Amino acid sequence: VILIGTKTSSWDALLAKDCEKTEQISDVWLQLVEECESKQGCGVTDESLSILSGILEDQYGIDFLLFAHEPTIENTTLKNVYPFYQDLAKEVAQGNSVLLDITHGFRSMPMFLYQSLRFSAITDIAPRSVSIVYGEFLPEKDVSIVRDLSNFWEFSEATESFELFKATFTTDRLAPMVATFWPEGAGWMRGFSNLVKSNYVLQTKQSIAQLNNALALVKPNNCPIWGEEVIGYCRSISNEFSKCRFISEYILVLSKLLEKNNLLTQTIIALQISVETRVIESRYDIKKIGDYNYWNENGGPKECKKDFQLNNNQRILFELEADRNKIAHGGGMDATTTPARENAVISKEKLAKYRAGVAALFKAFPVGVE
């Protein structure tokens, strides 16, 4: 059991019912009363808390940890108060279940404690089960009831995980939660996340087909409130690709999603591969997509692309390929002497020019037209 309070919290209340059992407990109880209520003193001492924890351990047969910080909680004292909550969260072993009782806590204290646990959970490798309870006394009925607030932990975890997925397509935390009510969607999320991380953009069409299959298997009224929002977002991703027919088009749409999320390295790679794929789809053997020996053959698709750029004054596509090559080779020859570009890779303005060049190539290389 871990208890946290202020230096002037009523620590003596923990012994109030047993204060007459032994002389030792009575003496400790009186000492706690004096320390916690004294207006001249600094509140409970570390020595008294240590003695108190020993008595509680003897009474209940389990370990106790007691934390007490200064009673004033505001911006000026935050740097002294918050570390207590961080230290407390570290005392909970990874993967251990937690029952968080916020009964009688000052309004700000449960907030700090909750936030500390959330912060520790972000880096917690093993999933943690957290239940939150609050004891409420109803004087008119002379009864105490327990309010279960455990869903708030799930909401927080889901919100953080969902925002991370929307920003970076990372699914390490979201997918296991989604798997409890939509396993097909969780499987798609993991695969799509790996696609983005590894830049395997040639698998985009296949991935979106998997997403559509997963969406067809959604069971109505079978998910939490936050789950409906996740499914809705997945539907919006599917809709982005609704007009795509060919691999190059799927990759081009993916590049827009990546740019929207500021994943600019992946955006450059996707744009370049969409160009290469389009050339092969339009005039060569589509079974050779991704085969770079085939791409580089004399008189092959690479020369065709080069001729288009020269004949149509689309030199911007040379720059796109050069940027892709710099990314693939750690920045190129000048990487050790020049600072990294702003926005990680390249400016939004340059990306807009690249897109215009890619659009011109797509128009000049139609697919499925005799």
Short mmCIF file of C-alpha atoms in Angstrom, two decimals:
data_model
loop_
_atom_site.label_atom_id
_atom_site.label_comp_id
_atom_site.label_asym_id
_atom_site.label_seq_id
_atom_site.Cartn_x
_atom_site.Cartn_y
_atom_site.Cartn_z
CA VAL A 1 0.00 0.00 0.00
CA ILE A 2 1.34 3.41 -1.00
CA LEU A 3 -0.10 6.46 0.74
CA ILE A 4 0.60 10.05 -0.19
CA GLY A 5 -0.42 13.22 1.61
CA THR A 6 0.86 16.58 2.74
CA LYS A 7 2.98 17.23 5.81
CA THR A 8 -0.16 18.46 7.60
CA SER A 9 -2.55 15.73 6.45
CA SER A 10 -4.24 13.83 9.29
CA TRP A 11 -1.74 10.99 9.40
CA ASP A 12 -2.90 10.31 12.95
CA ALA A 13 -6.27 9.17 11.55
CA LEU A 14 -4.59 5.97 10.41
CA LEU A 15 -4.11 5.01 14.07
CA ALA A 16 -7.21 6.63 15.57
CA LYS A 17 -9.12 3.36 16.07
CA ASP A 18 -6.10 1.60 17.53
CA CYS A 19 -4.54 4.39 19.56
CA GLU A 20 -5.33 2.66 22.87
CA LYS A 21 -4.18 -0.84 21.90
CA THR A 22 -0.65 -0.37 23.17
CA GLU A 23 1.33 2.37 24.82
CA GLN A 24 3.63 2.56 21.79
CA ILE A 25 0.74 3.12 19.39
CA SER A 26 -0.78 5.67 21.75
CA ASP A 27 2.51 7.60 21.94
CA VAL A 28 2.95 7.53 18.17
CA TRP A 29 -0.65 8.65 17.66
CA LEU A 30 -0.20 11.62 20.01
CA GLN A 31 3.08 12.54 18.31
CA LEU A 32 1.36 12.51 14.91
CA VAL A 33 -1.50 14.68 16.20
CA GLU A 34 0.95 17.25 17.56
CA GLU A 35 3.08 17.33 14.42
CA CYS A 36 0.20 17.49 11.93
CA GLU A 37 -1.82 20.10 13.82
CA SER A 38 1.02 22.32 15.01
CA LYS A 39 0.85 25.74 13.39
CA GLN A 40 4.44 26.50 14.38
CA GLY A 41 5.96 23.26 13.14
CA CYS A 42 6.57 21.86 9.68
CA GLY A 43 4.12 18.99 9.92
CA VAL A 44 4.81 15.29 10.13
CA THR A 45 8.48 14.27 10.20
CA ASP A 46 10.15 11.55 8.14
CA GLU A 47 10.96 9.75 11.38
CA SER A 48 7.30 9.64 12.43
CA LEU A 49 6.23 8.40 8.99
CA SER A 50 8.80 5.63 9.21
CA ILE A 51 7.48 4.52 12.62
CA LEU A 52 3.88 4.76 11.34
CA SER A 53 4.61 2.59 8.31
CA GLY A 54 6.13 -0.05 10.59
CA ILE A 55 3.02 -0.14 12.78
CA LEU A 56 0.74 -0.41 9.71
CA GLU A 57 2.84 -3.23 8.29
CA ASP A 58 2.57 -5.16 11.56
CA GLN A 59 -1.19 -4.63 11.70
CA TYR A 60 -2.03 -5.59 8.11
CA GLY A 61 0.83 -7.92 7.19
CA ILE A 62 1.76 -6.09 3.98
CA ASP A 63 4.34 -3.46 3.00
CA PHE A 64 3.52 0.24 3.28
CA LEU A 65 5.20 3.26 1.66
CA LEU A 66 4.29 6.72 2.98
CA PHE A 67 5.01 9.99 1.14
CA ALA A 68 4.40 13.48 2.53
CA HIS A 69 5.10 16.77 0.77
CA GLU A 70 4.54 20.42 1.68
CA PRO A 71 0.89 21.47 2.16
CA THR A 72 0.83 24.41 -0.26
CA ILE A 73 0.17 23.26 -3.81
CA GLU A 74 0.53 25.95 -6.49
CA ASN A 75 2.87 27.05 -9.27
CA THR A 76 5.53 28.32 -6.87
CA THR A 77 5.77 24.97 -5.04
CA LEU A 78 5.22 22.65 -8.00
CA LYS A 79 8.91 21.95 -8.54
CA ASN A 80 9.09 20.63 -4.96
CA VAL A 81 5.76 18.79 -4.97
CA TYR A 82 5.66 17.01 -8.30
CA PRO A 83 8.83 14.90 -7.77
CA PHE A 84 7.01 13.11 -4.94
CA TYR A 85 4.42 11.87 -7.40
CA GLN A 86 7.05 10.84 -9.92
CA ASP A 87 8.89 8.86 -7.23
CA LEU A 88 5.64 7.26 -6.17
CA ALA A 89 4.86 6.10 -9.72
CA LYS A 90 8.32 4.54 -9.96
CA GLU A 91 7.53 2.40 -6.92
CA VAL A 92 4.90 0.52 -8.94
CA ALA A 93 6.66 -2.28 -10.77
CA GLN A 94 6.13 -2.52 -14.52
CA GLY A 95 3.07 -4.56 -15.39
CA ASN A 96 1.65 -4.51 -11.86
CA SER A 97 -2.04 -3.83 -11.45
CA VAL A 98 -2.93 -0.65 -9.56
CA LEU A 99 -5.94 0.29 -7.44
CA LEU A 100 -5.93 4.09 -7.17
CA ASP A 101 -8.10 5.42 -4.34
CA ILE A 102 -8.52 9.21 -4.54
CA THR A 103 -10.93 9.49 -1.60
CA HIS A 104 -10.33 12.61 0.54
CA GLY A 105 -7.47 13.78 -1.67
CA PHE A 106 -7.06 17.52 -2.21
CA ARG A 107 -8.42 18.32 -5.67
CA SER A 108 -4.97 18.84 -7.15
CA MET A 109 -3.35 15.79 -5.54
CA PRO A 110 -5.31 13.12 -7.43
CA MET A 111 -4.60 15.06 -10.61
CA PHE A 112 -0.82 14.98 -9.99
CA LEU A 113 -0.91 11.33 -9.00
CA TYR A 114 -3.00 10.36 -12.02
CA GLN A 115 -0.72 12.30 -14.37
CA SER A 116 2.38 10.69 -12.88
CA LEU A 117 0.94 7.24 -13.44
CA ARG A 118 -0.01 8.18 -17.00
CA PHE A 119 3.52 9.47 -17.61
CA SER A 120 5.05 6.27 -16.29
CA ALA A 121 2.62 4.19 -18.36
CA ILE A 122 3.86 5.77 -21.60
CA THR A 123 7.26 4.14 -21.13
CA ASP A 124 5.91 1.02 -19.42
CA ILE A 125 6.75 -1.98 -21.57
CA ALA A 126 4.29 -4.29 -19.81
CA PRO A 127 0.60 -3.29 -19.98
CA ARG A 128 -0.76 -2.05 -16.66
CA SER A 129 -4.27 -2.46 -15.31
CA VAL A 130 -5.38 0.59 -13.33
CA SER A 131 -8.63 0.81 -11.38
CA ILE A 132 -9.69 4.17 -9.92
CA VAL A 133 -12.14 4.41 -7.02
CA TYR A 134 -13.58 7.24 -4.96
CA GLY A 135 -15.39 6.82 -1.65
CA GLU A 136 -18.44 9.07 -1.23
CA PHE A 137 -20.29 9.45 2.07
CA LEU A 138 -24.03 10.13 1.85
CA PRO A 139 -24.98 11.56 5.28
CA GLU A 140 -28.73 11.55 4.60
CA LYS A 141 -28.56 7.78 4.07
CA ASP A 142 -25.71 7.19 6.53
CA VAL A 143 -23.91 5.09 3.97
CA SER A 144 -20.65 5.20 2.07
CA ILE A 145 -20.61 4.16 -1.55
CA VAL A 146 -17.69 3.52 -3.89
CA ARG A 147 -17.66 5.24 -7.26
CA ASP A 148 -15.77 3.28 -9.92
CA LEU A 149 -13.91 5.67 -12.24
CA SER A 150 -11.72 3.04 -13.89
CA ASN A 151 -12.94 3.83 -17.40
CA PHE A 152 -11.22 7.19 -17.18
CA TRP A 153 -7.87 5.40 -17.28
CA GLU A 154 -8.92 3.53 -20.40
CA PHE A 155 -10.14 6.78 -21.97
CA SER A 156 -6.82 8.49 -21.25
CA GLU A 157 -4.81 5.59 -22.60
CA ALA A 158 -6.98 5.33 -25.70
CA THR A 159 -6.86 9.08 -26.34
CA GLU A 160 -3.07 9.25 -26.09
CA SER A 161 -2.61 6.14 -28.22
CA PHE A 162 -5.11 7.32 -30.83
CA GLU A 163 -3.47 10.75 -31.12
CA LEU A 164 -0.09 9.04 -31.56
CA PHE A 165 -1.53 6.87 -34.32
CA LYS A 166 -3.05 9.86 -36.12
CA ALA A 167 0.22 11.79 -35.89
CA THR A 168 2.76 9.08 -36.78
CA PHE A 169 0.76 5.91 -37.57
CA THR A 170 2.42 4.26 -34.57
CA THR A 171 0.21 1.48 -33.20
CA ASP A 172 2.24 -0.16 -30.41
CA ARG A 173 -0.31 0.88 -27.77
CA LEU A 174 -3.47 1.43 -29.78
CA ALA A 175 -3.57 -1.90 -31.65
CA PRO A 176 -3.77 -4.10 -28.49
CA MET A 177 -6.69 -1.99 -27.23
CA VAL A 178 -8.49 -2.11 -30.58
CA ALA A 179 -7.94 -5.87 -30.78
CA THR A 180 -10.38 -6.37 -27.87
CA PHE A 181 -13.34 -5.33 -30.05
CA TRP A 182 -12.02 -5.18 -33.65
CA PRO A 183 -9.19 -7.69 -34.14
CA GLU A 184 -9.23 -7.30 -37.93
CA GLY A 185 -8.69 -3.55 -37.56
CA ALA A 186 -5.88 -4.06 -35.09
CA GLY A 187 -4.17 -6.40 -37.55
CA TRP A 188 -4.44 -3.81 -40.31
CA MET A 189 -3.06 -1.09 -38.03
CA ARG A 190 0.04 -3.12 -37.21
CA GLY A 191 0.67 -3.88 -40.87
CA PHE A 192 0.10 -0.29 -42.01
CA SER A 193 2.37 1.04 -39.26
CA ASN A 194 5.13 -1.33 -40.36
CA LEU A 195 4.60 -0.22 -43.96
CA VAL A 196 5.15 3.43 -42.99
CA LYS A 197 8.12 2.71 -40.72
CA SER A 198 9.93 0.60 -43.31
CA ASN A 199 8.91 2.72 -46.34
CA TYR A 200 7.43 -0.36 -48.04
CA VAL A 201 5.04 1.89 -49.94
CA LEU A 202 4.66 -0.61 -52.78
CA GLN A 203 2.38 -2.56 -50.40
CA THR A 204 -0.07 0.36 -50.06
CA LYS A 205 -2.76 -1.03 -52.38
CA GLN A 206 -2.65 -4.38 -50.59
CA SER A 207 -2.82 -2.65 -47.19
CA ILE A 208 -5.87 -0.58 -48.11
CA ALA A 209 -7.62 -3.71 -49.39
CA GLN A 210 -6.97 -5.27 -45.98
CA LEU A 211 -8.42 -2.14 -44.31
CA ASN A 212 -11.58 -2.34 -46.41
CA ASN A 213 -12.01 -6.00 -45.50
CA ALA A 214 -11.56 -5.14 -41.82
CA LEU A 215 -14.12 -2.33 -42.03
CA ALA A 216 -16.63 -4.75 -43.55
CA LEU A 217 -16.28 -6.89 -40.42
CA VAL A 218 -17.02 -4.12 -37.91
CA LYS A 219 -19.74 -5.25 -35.52
CA PRO A 220 -22.24 -2.49 -34.61
CA ASN A 221 -22.51 -1.59 -30.92
CA ASN A 222 -19.52 -3.78 -30.12
CA CYS A 223 -16.97 -1.16 -29.14
CA PRO A 224 -16.36 1.55 -26.51
CA ILE A 225 -17.15 5.19 -27.27
CA TRP A 226 -13.55 5.97 -28.17
CA GLY A 227 -13.49 2.91 -30.41
CA GLU A 228 -16.18 4.41 -32.64
CA GLU A 229 -13.90 7.40 -33.22
CA VAL A 230 -10.99 5.12 -34.15
CA ILE A 231 -13.15 3.21 -36.63
CA GLY A 232 -14.40 6.50 -38.07
CA TYR A 233 -10.84 7.66 -38.62
CA CYS A 234 -9.97 4.38 -40.34
CA ARG A 235 -12.98 4.87 -42.63
CA SER A 236 -11.68 8.33 -43.52
CA ILE A 237 -8.32 6.82 -44.48
CA SER A 238 -10.12 4.27 -46.67
CA ASN A 239 -12.11 7.07 -48.32
CA GLU A 240 -8.89 8.87 -49.27
CA PHE A 241 -8.05 5.92 -51.52
CA SER A 242 -11.57 5.32 -52.88
CA LYS A 243 -10.77 6.63 -56.38
CA CYS A 244 -7.44 4.80 -56.72
CA ARG A 245 -7.12 1.99 -59.27
CA PHE A 246 -3.40 1.52 -59.76
CA ILE A 247 -0.46 1.09 -57.39
CA SER A 248 1.04 4.43 -58.39
CA GLU A 249 -2.18 6.22 -57.42
CA TYR A 250 -2.29 4.49 -54.06
CA ILE A 251 1.29 5.54 -53.34
CA LEU A 252 0.58 9.12 -54.40
CA VAL A 253 -2.38 9.35 -52.01
CA LEU A 254 -0.25 7.81 -49.26
CA SER A 255 2.35 10.51 -49.83
CA LYS A 256 -0.32 13.13 -49.11
CA LEU A 257 -1.24 11.44 -45.82
CA LEU A 258 2.42 11.29 -44.86
CA GLU A 259 2.97 14.96 -45.68
CA LYS A 260 -0.13 15.92 -43.71
CA ASN A 261 1.46 14.27 -40.68
CA ASN A 262 4.80 15.98 -41.31
CA LEU A 263 6.48 12.64 -42.09
CA LEU A 264 8.47 14.37 -44.78
CA THR A 265 11.22 11.77 -45.21
CA GLN A 266 8.61 9.14 -46.04
CA THR A 267 6.78 11.67 -48.23
CA ILE A 268 9.82 12.18 -50.48
CA ILE A 269 10.37 8.44 -50.82
CA ALA A 270 6.70 7.81 -51.63
CA LEU A 271 6.62 10.57 -54.27
CA GLN A 272 9.71 9.21 -56.02
CA ILE A 273 8.39 5.64 -56.00
CA SER A 274 5.00 6.78 -57.29
CA VAL A 275 6.81 8.27 -60.30
CA GLU A 276 8.82 5.13 -60.98
CA THR A 277 5.78 2.90 -60.56
CA ARG A 278 3.70 5.07 -62.88
CA VAL A 279 6.23 4.83 -65.69
CA ILE A 280 6.32 1.03 -65.48
CA GLU A 281 2.54 0.70 -65.13
CA SER A 282 1.97 2.85 -68.18
CA ARG A 283 4.49 1.48 -70.70
CA TYR A 284 6.27 -1.57 -69.32
CA ASP A 285 5.74 -4.88 -67.53
CA ILE A 286 3.82 -4.23 -64.31
CA LYS A 287 5.16 -7.50 -62.91
CA LYS A 288 8.56 -5.80 -62.78
CA ILE A 289 7.46 -3.05 -60.38
CA GLY A 290 10.09 -2.86 -57.65
CA ASP A 291 12.72 -4.67 -59.74
CA TYR A 292 15.55 -2.15 -59.96
CA ASN A 293 17.64 -4.23 -62.33
CA TYR A 294 14.71 -3.98 -64.74
CA TRP A 295 14.32 -0.25 -63.97
CA ASN A 296 17.95 0.48 -64.84
CA GLU A 297 18.20 -1.56 -68.04
CA ASN A 298 19.47 0.31 -71.11
CA GLY A 299 16.57 1.74 -73.01
CA GLY A 300 14.29 0.85 -70.13
CA PRO A 301 11.89 2.77 -67.87
CA LYS A 302 14.59 4.92 -66.23
CA GLU A 303 15.64 6.39 -69.59
CA CYS A 304 12.00 6.85 -70.53
CA LYS A 305 11.46 8.89 -67.38
CA LYS A 306 14.61 10.92 -68.09
CA ASP A 307 13.48 11.70 -71.64
CA PHE A 308 10.12 12.91 -70.34
CA GLN A 309 11.81 15.25 -67.87
CA LEU A 310 14.12 16.74 -70.48
CA ASN A 311 11.51 17.03 -73.23
CA ASN A 312 8.88 18.59 -70.99
CA ASN A 313 11.13 20.81 -68.88
CA GLN A 314 10.30 18.89 -65.72
CA ARG A 315 13.69 19.26 -64.12
CA ILE A 316 11.98 19.49 -60.75
CA LEU A 317 11.71 15.68 -60.92
CA PHE A 318 15.52 15.46 -61.08
CA GLU A 319 15.58 17.40 -57.82
CA LEU A 320 12.97 15.05 -56.31
CA GLU A 321 15.15 12.05 -57.17
CA ALA A 322 18.24 13.80 -55.82
CA ASP A 323 16.46 14.47 -52.52
CA ARG A 324 15.34 10.87 -52.32
CA ASN A 325 18.93 9.74 -52.89
CA LYS A 326 20.24 12.10 -50.21
CA ILE A 327 17.78 10.61 -47.75
CA ALA A 328 18.80 7.09 -48.69
CA HIS A 329 22.50 7.90 -48.32
CA GLY A 330 22.52 9.80 -45.05
CA GLY A 331 22.47 13.27 -46.54
CA GLY A 332 25.02 12.91 -49.32
CA MET A 333 28.49 14.34 -49.75
CA ASP A 334 27.83 17.65 -47.97
CA ALA A 335 26.01 16.14 -44.98
CA THR A 336 29.04 16.42 -42.68
CA THR A 337 29.60 20.11 -43.38
CA THR A 338 26.11 21.60 -43.76
CA PRO A 339 23.32 21.68 -41.16
CA ALA A 340 20.27 19.47 -41.53
CA ARG A 341 17.40 21.06 -43.39
CA GLU A 342 14.55 22.66 -41.57
CA ASN A 343 11.36 20.58 -41.31
CA ALA A 344 13.61 17.51 -41.17
CA VAL A 345 13.93 17.08 -44.92
CA ILE A 346 12.50 19.77 -47.15
CA SER A 347 10.17 22.73 -47.17
CA LYS A 348 6.46 22.59 -47.88
CA GLU A 349 7.00 24.95 -50.81
CA LYS A 350 9.45 22.58 -52.45
CA LEU A 351 7.11 19.67 -51.86
CA ALA A 352 4.35 21.57 -53.67
CA LYS A 353 6.65 21.93 -56.71
CA TYR A 354 7.48 18.25 -56.55
CA ARG A 355 3.79 17.40 -56.52
CA ALA A 356 3.17 19.57 -59.56
CA GLY A 357 5.95 17.74 -61.40
CA VAL A 358 4.58 14.35 -60.35
CA ALA A 359 1.09 15.36 -61.49
CA ALA A 360 2.46 16.31 -64.92
CA LEU A 361 4.17 12.94 -65.24
CA PHE A 362 1.02 11.07 -64.20
CA LYS A 363 -0.92 12.95 -66.89
CA ALA A 364 1.69 12.16 -69.53
CA PHE A 365 1.77 8.47 -68.55
CA PRO A 366 -1.88 7.34 -68.41
CA VAL A 367 -2.56 3.75 -67.35
CA GLY A 368 -5.11 1.46 -68.95
CA VAL A 369 -5.49 3.59 -72.09
CA GLU A 370 -4.95 2.07 -75.55
#
